[in-house]
mmCIF file of C-alpha atoms (C1' of nucleotides) in Angstrom:
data_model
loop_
_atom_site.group_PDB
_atom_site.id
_atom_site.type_symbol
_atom_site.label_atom_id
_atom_site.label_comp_id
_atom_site.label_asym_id
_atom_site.label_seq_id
_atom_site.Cartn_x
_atom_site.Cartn_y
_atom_site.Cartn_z
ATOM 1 C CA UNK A 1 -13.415 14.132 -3.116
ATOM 2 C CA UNK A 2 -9.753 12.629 -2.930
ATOM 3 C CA UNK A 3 -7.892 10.187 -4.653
ATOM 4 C CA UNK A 4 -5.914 7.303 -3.133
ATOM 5 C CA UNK A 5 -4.147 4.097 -4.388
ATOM 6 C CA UNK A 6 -4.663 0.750 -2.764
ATOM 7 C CA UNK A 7 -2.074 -2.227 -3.781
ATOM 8 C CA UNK A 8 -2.530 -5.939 -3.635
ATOM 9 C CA UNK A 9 -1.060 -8.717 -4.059
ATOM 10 C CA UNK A 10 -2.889 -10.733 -7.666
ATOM 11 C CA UNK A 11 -2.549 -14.326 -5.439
ATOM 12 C CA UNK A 12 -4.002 -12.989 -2.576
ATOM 13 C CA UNK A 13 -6.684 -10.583 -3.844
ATOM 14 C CA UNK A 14 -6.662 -9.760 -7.704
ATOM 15 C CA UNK A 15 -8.601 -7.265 -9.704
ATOM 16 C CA UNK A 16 -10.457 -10.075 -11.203
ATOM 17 C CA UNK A 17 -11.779 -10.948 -7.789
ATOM 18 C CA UNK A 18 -12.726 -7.263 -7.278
ATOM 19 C CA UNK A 19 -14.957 -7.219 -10.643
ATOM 20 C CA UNK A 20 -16.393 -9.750 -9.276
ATOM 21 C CA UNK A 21 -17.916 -8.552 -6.325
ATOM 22 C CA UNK A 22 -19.445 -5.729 -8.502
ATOM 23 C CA UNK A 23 -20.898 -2.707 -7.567
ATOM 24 C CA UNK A 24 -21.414 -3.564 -3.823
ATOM 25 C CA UNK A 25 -18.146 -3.889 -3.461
ATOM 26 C CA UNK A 26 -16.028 -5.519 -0.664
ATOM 27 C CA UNK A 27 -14.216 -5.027 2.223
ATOM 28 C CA UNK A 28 -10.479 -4.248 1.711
ATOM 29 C CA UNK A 29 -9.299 -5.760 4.313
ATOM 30 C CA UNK A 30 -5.819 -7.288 5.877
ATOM 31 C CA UNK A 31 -4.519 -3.838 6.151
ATOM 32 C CA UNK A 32 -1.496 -3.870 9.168
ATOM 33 C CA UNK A 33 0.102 -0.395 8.971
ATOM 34 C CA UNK A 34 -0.273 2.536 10.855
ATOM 35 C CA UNK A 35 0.490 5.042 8.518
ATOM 36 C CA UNK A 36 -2.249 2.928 5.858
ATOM 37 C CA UNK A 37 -4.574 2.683 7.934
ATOM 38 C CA UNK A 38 -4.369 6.496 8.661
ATOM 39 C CA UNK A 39 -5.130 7.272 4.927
ATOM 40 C CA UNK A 40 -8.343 4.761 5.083
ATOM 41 C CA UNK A 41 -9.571 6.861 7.952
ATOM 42 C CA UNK A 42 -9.926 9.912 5.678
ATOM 43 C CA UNK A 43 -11.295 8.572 3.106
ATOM 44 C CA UNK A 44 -14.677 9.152 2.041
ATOM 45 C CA UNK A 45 -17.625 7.414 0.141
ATOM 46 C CA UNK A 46 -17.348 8.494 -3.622
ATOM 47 C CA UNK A 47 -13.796 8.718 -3.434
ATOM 48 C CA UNK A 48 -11.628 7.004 -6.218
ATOM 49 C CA UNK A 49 -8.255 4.609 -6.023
ATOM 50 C CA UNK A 50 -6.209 3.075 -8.400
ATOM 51 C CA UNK A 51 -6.247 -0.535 -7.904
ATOM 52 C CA UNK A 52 -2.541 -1.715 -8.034
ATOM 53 C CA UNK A 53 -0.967 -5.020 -8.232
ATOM 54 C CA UNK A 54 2.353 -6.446 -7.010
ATOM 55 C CA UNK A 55 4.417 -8.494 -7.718
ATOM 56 C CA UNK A 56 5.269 -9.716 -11.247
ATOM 57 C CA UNK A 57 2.919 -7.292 -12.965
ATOM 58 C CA UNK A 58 3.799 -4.632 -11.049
ATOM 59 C CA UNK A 59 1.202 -2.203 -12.527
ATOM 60 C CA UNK A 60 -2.154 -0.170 -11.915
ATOM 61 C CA UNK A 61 -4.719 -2.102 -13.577
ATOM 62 C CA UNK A 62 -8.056 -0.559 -12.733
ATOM 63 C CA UNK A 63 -9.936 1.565 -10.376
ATOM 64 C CA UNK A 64 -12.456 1.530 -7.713
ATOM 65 C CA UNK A 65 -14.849 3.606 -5.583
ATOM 66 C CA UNK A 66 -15.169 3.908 -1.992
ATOM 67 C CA UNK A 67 -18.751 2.697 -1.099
ATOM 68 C CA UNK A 68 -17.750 2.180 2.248
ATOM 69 C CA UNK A 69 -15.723 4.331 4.637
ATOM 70 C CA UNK A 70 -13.486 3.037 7.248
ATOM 71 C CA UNK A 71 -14.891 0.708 9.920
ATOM 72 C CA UNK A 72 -13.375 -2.153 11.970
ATOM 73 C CA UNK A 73 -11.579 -4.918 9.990
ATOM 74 C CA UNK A 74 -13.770 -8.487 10.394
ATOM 75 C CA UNK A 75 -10.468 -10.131 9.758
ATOM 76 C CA UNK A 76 -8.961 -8.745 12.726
ATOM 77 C CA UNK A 77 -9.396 -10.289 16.160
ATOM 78 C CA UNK A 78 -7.812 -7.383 18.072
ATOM 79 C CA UNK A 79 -10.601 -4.419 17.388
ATOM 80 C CA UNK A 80 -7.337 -2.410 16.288
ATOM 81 C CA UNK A 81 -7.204 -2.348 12.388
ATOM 82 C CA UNK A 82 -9.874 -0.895 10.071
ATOM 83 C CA UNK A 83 -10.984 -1.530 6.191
ATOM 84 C CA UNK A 84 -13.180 0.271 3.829
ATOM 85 C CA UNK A 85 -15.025 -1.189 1.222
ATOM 86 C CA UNK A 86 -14.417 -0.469 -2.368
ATOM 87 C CA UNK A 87 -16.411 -1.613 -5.753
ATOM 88 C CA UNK A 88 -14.412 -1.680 -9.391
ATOM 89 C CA UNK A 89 -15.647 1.115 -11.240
ATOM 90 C CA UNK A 90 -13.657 0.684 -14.357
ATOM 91 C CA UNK A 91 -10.335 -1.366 -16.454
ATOM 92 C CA UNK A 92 -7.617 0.696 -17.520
ATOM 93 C CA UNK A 93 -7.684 0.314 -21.394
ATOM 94 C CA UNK A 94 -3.623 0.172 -20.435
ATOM 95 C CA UNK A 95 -1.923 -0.691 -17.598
ATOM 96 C CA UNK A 96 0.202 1.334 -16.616
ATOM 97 C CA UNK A 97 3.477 0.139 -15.160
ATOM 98 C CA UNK A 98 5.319 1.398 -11.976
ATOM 99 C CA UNK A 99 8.914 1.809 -14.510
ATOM 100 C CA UNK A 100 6.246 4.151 -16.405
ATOM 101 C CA UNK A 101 5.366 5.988 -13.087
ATOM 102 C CA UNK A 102 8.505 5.748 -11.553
ATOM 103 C CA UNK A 103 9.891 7.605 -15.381
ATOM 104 C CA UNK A 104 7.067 10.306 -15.421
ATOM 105 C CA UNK A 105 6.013 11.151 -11.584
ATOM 106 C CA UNK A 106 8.829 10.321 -9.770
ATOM 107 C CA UNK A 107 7.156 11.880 -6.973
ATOM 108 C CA UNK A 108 4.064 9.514 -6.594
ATOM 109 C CA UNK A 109 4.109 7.928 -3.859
ATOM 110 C CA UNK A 110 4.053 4.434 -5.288
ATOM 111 C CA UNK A 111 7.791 5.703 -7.016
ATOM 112 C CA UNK A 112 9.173 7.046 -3.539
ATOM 113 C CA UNK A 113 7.204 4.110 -1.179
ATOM 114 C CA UNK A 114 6.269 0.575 -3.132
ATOM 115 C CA UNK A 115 5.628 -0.760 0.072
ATOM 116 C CA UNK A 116 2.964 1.819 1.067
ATOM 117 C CA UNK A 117 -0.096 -0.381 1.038
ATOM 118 C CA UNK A 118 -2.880 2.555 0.902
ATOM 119 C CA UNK A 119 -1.366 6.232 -0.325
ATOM 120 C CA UNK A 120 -2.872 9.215 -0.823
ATOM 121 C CA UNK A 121 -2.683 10.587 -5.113
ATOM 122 C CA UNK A 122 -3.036 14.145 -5.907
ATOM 123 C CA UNK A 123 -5.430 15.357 -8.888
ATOM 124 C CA UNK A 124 -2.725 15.950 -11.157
ATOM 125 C CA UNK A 125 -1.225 12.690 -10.992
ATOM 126 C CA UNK A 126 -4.465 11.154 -10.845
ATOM 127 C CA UNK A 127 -5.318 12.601 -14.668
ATOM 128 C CA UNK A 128 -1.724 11.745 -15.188
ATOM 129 C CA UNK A 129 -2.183 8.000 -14.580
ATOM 130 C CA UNK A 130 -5.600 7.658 -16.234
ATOM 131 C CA UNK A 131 -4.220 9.021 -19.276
ATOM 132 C CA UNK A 132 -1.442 6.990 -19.129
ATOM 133 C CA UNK A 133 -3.689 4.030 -19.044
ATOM 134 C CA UNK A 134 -5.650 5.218 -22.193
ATOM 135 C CA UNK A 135 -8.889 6.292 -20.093
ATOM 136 C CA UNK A 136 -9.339 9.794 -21.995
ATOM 137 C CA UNK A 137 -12.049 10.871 -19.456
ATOM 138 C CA UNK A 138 -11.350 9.551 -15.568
ATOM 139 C CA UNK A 139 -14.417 8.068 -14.413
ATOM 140 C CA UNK A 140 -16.748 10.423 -12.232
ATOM 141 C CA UNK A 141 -17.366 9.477 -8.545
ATOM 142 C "C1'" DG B 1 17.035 -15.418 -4.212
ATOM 143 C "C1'" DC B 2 18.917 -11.182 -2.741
ATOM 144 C "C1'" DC B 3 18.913 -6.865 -0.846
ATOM 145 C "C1'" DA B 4 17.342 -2.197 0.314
ATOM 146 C "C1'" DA B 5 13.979 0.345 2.621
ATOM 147 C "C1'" DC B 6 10.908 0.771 5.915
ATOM 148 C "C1'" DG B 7 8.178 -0.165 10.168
ATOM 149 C "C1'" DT B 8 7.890 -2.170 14.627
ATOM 150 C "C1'" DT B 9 9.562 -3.870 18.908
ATOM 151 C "C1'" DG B 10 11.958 -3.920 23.073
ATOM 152 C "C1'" DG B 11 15.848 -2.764 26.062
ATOM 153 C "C1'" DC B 12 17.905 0.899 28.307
ATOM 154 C "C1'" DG C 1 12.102 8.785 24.533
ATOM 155 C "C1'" DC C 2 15.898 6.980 21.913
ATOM 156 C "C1'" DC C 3 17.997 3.654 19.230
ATOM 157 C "C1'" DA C 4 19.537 -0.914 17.904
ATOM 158 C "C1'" DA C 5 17.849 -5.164 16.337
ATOM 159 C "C1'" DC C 6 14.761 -7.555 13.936
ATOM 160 C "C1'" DG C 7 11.058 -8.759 10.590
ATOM 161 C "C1'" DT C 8 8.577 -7.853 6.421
ATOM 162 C "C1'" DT C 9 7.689 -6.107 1.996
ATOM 163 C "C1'" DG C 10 8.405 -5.719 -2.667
ATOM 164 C "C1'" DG C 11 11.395 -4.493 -6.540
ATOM 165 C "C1'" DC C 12 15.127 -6.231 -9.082
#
DNA sequence: GCCAACGTTGGC
DNA sequence: GCCAACGTTGGC
């Protein structure tokens, strides 16, 4: 059981799309990084990510599971690139904003690397952020 | 819109 | 295998 963070662009795939696709879940796909794809490649069903968005909000808005683990990307012609699928578990009652990260664990990965599209998130900064966001009890996998 | 940081590419 | 040049991302 790990945590992980995956980040998106809200214009080009939003939280509100992920609800959508409910518990099934979807692939997360588009993924074009070595060191991203890496992390997707350990992940494991059951295992939870904070679902972060870019640009102007800038903050970790929900979470979701991993229902799927990695397997080739059906958005990639070349074979190369892989995608899991994830379903949205749960809102955070609170969003909580990277200048909030960046002022209370400076040394999440989202603080050190914004551009990091997939990251690994230790337990401790996984309570960290789901308290922050006004969850009192993180979701169970 | 700018710029810093990072990753990737290609020449040597 | 190194490193410079370039492109892209994302915060500000």
């Amino acid at each position: 059981m790990a945590y992980w963070l995956v980040k998106s662009e809200p214009d080009e795939w939003s939280w509100t799309q992920q609800k959508k696709e409910g518990r099934k879940g979807s692939e997360w796909t588009g993924v074009r990084n070595f060191q991203a794809r890496g992390n997707m490649r350990k992940m494991q069903r059951g295992d939870l990510a904070f679902f972060y968005h870019t640009g102007d909000e800038k903050a970790v808005i929900g979470i979701v599971k991993v229902v799927k683990e990695a397997h080739p990307d059906s958005t990639d012609p070349s074979g190369e690139w892989d995608c899991v699928d994830v379903a949205a578990v749960a809102d955070l009652p609170r969003p909580v904003a990277l200048s909030e990260i960046k002022a209370k664990l400076k040394d999440m990965a989202l603080a050190r690397n914004p551009r990091l599209s997939v990251q690994p998130v230790t337990e401790a900064e996984w309570r960290k952020v789901c308290t922050m966001g006004g969850l009192a009890k993180p979701p169970a996998a």
